[in-house]
Coordinates of C-alpha atoms and ligand atoms in Angstrom, one line a residue:
X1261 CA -16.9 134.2 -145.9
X1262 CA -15.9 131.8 -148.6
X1263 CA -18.3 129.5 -149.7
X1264 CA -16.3 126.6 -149.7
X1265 CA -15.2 127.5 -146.4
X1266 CA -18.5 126.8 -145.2
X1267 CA -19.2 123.6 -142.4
X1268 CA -20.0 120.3 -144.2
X1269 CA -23.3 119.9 -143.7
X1270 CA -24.2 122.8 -145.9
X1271 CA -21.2 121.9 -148.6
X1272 CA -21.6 118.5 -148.9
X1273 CA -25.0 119.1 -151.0
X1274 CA -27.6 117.1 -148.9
X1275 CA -28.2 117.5 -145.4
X1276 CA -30.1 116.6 -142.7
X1277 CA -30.2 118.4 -139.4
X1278 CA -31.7 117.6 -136.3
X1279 CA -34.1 120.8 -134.6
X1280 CA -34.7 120.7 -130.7
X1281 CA -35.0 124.1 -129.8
X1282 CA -39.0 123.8 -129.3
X1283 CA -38.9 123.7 -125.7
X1284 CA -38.6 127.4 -126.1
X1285 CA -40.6 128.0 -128.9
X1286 CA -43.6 126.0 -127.8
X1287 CA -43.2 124.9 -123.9
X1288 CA -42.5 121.6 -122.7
X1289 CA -46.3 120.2 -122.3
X1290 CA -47.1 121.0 -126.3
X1291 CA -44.5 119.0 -127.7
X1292 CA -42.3 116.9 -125.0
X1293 CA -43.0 113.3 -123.9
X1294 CA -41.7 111.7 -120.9
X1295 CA -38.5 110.5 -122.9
X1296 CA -37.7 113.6 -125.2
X1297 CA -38.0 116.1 -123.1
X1298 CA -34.7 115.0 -122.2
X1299 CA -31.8 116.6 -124.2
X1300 CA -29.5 113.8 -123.6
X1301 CA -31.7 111.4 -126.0
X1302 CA -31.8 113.8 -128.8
X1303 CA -28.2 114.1 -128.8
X1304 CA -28.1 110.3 -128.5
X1305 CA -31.1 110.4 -131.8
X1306 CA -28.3 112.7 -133.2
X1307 CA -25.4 110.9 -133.3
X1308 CA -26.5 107.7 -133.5
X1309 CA -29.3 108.8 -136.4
X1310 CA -25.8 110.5 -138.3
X1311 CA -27.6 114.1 -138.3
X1312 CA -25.3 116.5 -140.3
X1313 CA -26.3 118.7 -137.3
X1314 CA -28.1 119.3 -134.1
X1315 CA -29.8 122.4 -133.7
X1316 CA -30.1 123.5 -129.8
X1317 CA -30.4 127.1 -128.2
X1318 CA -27.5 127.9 -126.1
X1319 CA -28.7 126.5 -122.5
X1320 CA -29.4 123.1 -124.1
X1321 CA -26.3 123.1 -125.7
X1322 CA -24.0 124.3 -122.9
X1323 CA -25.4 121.0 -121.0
X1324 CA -25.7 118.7 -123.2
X1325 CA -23.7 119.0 -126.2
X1326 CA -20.8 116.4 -126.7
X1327 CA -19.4 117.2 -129.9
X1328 CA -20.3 113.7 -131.9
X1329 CA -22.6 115.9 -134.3
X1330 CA -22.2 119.8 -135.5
X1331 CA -23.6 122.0 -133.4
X1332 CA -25.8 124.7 -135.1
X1333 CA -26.9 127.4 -132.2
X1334 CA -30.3 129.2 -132.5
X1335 CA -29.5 132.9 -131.5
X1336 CA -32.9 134.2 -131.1
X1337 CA -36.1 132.8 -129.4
X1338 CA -39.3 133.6 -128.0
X1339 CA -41.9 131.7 -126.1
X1340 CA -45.7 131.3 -127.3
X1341 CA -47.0 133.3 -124.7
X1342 CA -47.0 137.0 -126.0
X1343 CA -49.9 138.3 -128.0
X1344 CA -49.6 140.4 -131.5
X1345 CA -47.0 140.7 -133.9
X1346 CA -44.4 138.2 -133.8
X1347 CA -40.8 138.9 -133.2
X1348 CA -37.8 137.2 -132.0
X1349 CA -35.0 138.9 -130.5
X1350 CA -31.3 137.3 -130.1
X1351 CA -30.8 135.7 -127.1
X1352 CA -26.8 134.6 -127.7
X1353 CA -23.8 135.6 -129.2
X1354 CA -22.4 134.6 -132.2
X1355 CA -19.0 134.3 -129.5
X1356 CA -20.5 132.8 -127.6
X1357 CA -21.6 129.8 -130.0
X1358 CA -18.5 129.1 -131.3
X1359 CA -17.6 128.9 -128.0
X1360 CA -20.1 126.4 -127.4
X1361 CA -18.6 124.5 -130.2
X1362 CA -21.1 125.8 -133.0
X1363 CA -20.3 125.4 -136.7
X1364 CA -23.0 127.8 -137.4
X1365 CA -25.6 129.7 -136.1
X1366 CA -29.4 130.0 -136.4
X1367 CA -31.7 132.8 -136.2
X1368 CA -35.6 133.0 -137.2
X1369 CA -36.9 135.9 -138.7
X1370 CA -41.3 136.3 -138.8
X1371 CA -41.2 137.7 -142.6
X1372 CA -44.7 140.4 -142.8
X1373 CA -44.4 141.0 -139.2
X1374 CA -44.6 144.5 -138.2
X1375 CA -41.4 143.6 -136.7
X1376 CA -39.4 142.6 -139.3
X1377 CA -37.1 145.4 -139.6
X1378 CA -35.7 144.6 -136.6
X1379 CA -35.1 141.0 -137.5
X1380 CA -33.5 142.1 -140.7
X1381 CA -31.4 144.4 -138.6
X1382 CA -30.3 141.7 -135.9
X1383 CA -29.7 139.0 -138.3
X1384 CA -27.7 141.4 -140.4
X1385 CA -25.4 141.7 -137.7
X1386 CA -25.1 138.2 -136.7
X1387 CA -24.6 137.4 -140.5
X1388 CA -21.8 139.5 -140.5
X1389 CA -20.3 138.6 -137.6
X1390 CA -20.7 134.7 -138.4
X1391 CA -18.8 135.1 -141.6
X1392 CA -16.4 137.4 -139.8
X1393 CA -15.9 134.1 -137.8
X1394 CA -16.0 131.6 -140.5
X1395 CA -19.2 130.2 -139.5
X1396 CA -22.3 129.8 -142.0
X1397 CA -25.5 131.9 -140.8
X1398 CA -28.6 129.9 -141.6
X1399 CA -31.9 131.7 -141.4
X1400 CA -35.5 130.4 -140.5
X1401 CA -37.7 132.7 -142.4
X1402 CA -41.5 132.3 -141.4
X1403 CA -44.2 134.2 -143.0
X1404 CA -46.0 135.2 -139.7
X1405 CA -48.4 138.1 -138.5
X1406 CA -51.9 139.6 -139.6
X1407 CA -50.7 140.4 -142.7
X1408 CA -49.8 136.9 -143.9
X1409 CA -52.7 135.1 -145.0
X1410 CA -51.6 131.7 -146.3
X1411 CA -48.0 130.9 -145.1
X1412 CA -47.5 128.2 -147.0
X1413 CA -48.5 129.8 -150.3
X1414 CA -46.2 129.0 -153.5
X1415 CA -45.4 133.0 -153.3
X1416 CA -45.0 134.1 -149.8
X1417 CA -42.7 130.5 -149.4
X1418 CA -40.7 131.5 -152.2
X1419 CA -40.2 135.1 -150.7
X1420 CA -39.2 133.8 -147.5
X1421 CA -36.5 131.8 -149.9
X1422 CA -35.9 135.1 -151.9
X1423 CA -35.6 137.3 -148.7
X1424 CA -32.6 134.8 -147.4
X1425 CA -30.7 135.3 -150.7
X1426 CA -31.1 139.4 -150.3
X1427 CA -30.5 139.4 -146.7
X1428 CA -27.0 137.3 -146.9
X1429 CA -28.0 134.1 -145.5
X1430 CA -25.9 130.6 -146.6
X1431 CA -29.3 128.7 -145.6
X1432 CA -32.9 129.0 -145.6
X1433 CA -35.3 127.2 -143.4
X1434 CA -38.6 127.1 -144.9
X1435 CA -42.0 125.5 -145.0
X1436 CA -43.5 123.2 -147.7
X1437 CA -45.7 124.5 -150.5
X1438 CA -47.2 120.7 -150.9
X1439 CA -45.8 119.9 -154.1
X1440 CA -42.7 119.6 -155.6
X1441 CA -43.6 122.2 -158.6
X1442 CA -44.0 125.0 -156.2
X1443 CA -41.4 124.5 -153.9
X1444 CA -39.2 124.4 -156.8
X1445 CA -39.8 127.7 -157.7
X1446 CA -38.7 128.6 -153.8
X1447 CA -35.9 127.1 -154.5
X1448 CA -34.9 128.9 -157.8
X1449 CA -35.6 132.2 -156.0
X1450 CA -33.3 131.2 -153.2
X1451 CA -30.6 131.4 -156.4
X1452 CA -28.2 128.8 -154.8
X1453 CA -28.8 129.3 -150.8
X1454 CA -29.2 126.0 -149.4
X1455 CA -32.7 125.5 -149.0
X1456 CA -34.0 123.3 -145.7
X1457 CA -37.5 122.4 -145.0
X1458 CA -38.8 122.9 -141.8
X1459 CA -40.2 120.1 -140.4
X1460 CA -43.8 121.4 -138.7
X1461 CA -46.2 118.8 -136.7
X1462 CA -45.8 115.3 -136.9
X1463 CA -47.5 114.1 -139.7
X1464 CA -49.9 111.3 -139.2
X1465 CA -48.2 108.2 -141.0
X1466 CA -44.4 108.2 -141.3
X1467 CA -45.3 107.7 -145.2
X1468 CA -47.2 111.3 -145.1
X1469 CA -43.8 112.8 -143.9
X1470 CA -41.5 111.4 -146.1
X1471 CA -43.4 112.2 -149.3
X1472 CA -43.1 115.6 -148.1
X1473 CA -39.0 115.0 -148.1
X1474 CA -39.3 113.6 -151.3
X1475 CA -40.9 116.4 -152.9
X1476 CA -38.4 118.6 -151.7
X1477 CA -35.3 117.0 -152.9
X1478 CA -37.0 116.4 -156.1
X1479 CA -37.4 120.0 -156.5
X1480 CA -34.1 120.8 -155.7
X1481 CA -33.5 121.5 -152.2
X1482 CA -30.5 120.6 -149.8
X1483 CA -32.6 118.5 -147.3
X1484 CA -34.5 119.4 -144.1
X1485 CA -34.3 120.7 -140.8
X1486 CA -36.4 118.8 -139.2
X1487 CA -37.6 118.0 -135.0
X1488 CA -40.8 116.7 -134.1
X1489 CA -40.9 114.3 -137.3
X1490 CA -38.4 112.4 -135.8
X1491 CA -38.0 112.4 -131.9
X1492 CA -41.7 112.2 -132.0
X1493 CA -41.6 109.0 -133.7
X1494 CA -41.8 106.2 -131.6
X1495 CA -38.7 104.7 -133.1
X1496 CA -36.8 108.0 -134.1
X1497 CA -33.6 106.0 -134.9
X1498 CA -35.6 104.0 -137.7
X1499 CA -37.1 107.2 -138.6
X1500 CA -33.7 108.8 -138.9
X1501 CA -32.4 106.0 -140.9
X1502 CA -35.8 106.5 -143.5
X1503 CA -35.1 110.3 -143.7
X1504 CA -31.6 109.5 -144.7
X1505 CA -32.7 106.8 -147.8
X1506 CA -35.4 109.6 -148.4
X1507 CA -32.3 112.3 -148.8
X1508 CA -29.3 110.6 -149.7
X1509 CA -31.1 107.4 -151.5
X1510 CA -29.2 105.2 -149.8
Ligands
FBP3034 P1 -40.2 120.9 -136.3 O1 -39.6 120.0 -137.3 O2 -40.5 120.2 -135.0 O3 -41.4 121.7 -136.8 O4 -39.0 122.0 -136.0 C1 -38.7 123.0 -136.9 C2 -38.8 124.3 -136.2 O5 -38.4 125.4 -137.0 C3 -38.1 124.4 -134.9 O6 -36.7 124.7 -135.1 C4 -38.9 125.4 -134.2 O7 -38.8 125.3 -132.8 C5 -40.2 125.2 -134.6 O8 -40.2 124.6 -135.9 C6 -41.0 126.5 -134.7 O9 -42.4 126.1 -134.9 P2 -43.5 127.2 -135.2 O10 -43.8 127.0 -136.6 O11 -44.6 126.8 -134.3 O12 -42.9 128.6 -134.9

């Protein structure tokens, strides 16, 4: 796929995207509150917060997408209920998402997990079919299993960057190293793949998060991909509007 045929919020060279696909990932009860466990009000959060996307698995987003946002689908999944190595298997079709009205797809991939081959395999497909399609192929790459010792490590972060450049990816979602020095070396070894932060917990002061942000686009990435940091917020809307000053400075 051409580059600069790729959807906006990945060519317009800072983004912010908006993640709710946690209700699979971590269950309702670890991360939901009586208001956001409602789809409806993230894509509300969304649209009126002027994400450059919305990131939602396929169920969510056959109910309650509306089109006023891009739609990013997340192609694989897994609960946290299994034991041992991690690994996420796909869950959707790349059809099937840009039938849904996606302008590109997601898919995680647990980097050092005994499993990771057959990530690399799936998303290889999926990145070929996407670009087949015209639509970007964005990759969440988490250092994960027992033989990943510190996943937010300036070296195993920057692999996870380095191992979306090698496997085809136009994104990379990855964590923070803590500093903008490291992470900048992530996003060197991403060698032009847009580079995303992942959100993670909510941090305790809104302050804590954005300085996070900061450090991020001061190194040189493209933005983040964040969830909990914002419909967590008991004002997401005026968190949404500090995360885009943060990004865009204005
Ligand atoms: P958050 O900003 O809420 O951390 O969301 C980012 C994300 O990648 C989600 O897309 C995903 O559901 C979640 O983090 C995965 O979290 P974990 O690190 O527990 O696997």
């Amino acid at each position: 796929m051409k580059r600069d045929r790729m959807a906006p919020f990945l060519t317009e060279g800072k983004s912010v995207l908006l993640a709710y696909d946690q209700g699979l990932e971590h269950g309702p009860s670890a991360d939901f509150n009586e208001k956001n466990v409602d789809p409806a009000a993230i894509m509300e959060t969304a649209a009126r917060g002027r994400f450059n996307g919305v990131v939602f698995q396929k169920g969510v987003a056959e109910r309650f997408y509306d089109g006023r946002v891009p739609l990013i689908v997340k192609l694989n999944g897994k609960t946290s209920l299994p034991r041992g190595e991690p690994i996420s298997r796909q869950v959707c079709s790349v059809e099937q998402a840009i039938s849904l009205g996606a302008k590109g797809v997601g898919y995680t991939i647990y980097l050092g997990s005994e499993f990771e081959s057959k990530m690399f395999r799936e998303f290889g497909r999926i990145q070929e079919e996407a670009h087949e399609k015209g639509v970007p192929a964005i990759a969440w790459i988490y250092p994960r299993g027992a033989s990943v010792q510190n996943d937010t490590s300036k070296e195993i972060v920057a692999y996870a960057a380095r191992a979306g450049l090698e496997l085809g990816a136009d994104a990379v979602k990855i964590k923070y190293t803590g500093d903008p020095g490291s992470f900048s070396w992530a996003v060197k070894s991403a060698a032009g793949v847009k580079v995303f932060m992942s959100g993670g917990p909510k941090a305790p002061t809104d302050d804590d998060f954005l300085r996070q942000v900061r450090g991020v686009m001061e190194a040189g990435g493209t933005g983040v991909a964040v969830g909990r940091n914002v419909w967590q917020n008991a004002e997401p809307l005026a968190m949404a509007e500090k995360l885009r000053k943060t990004v865009f400075g204005q």
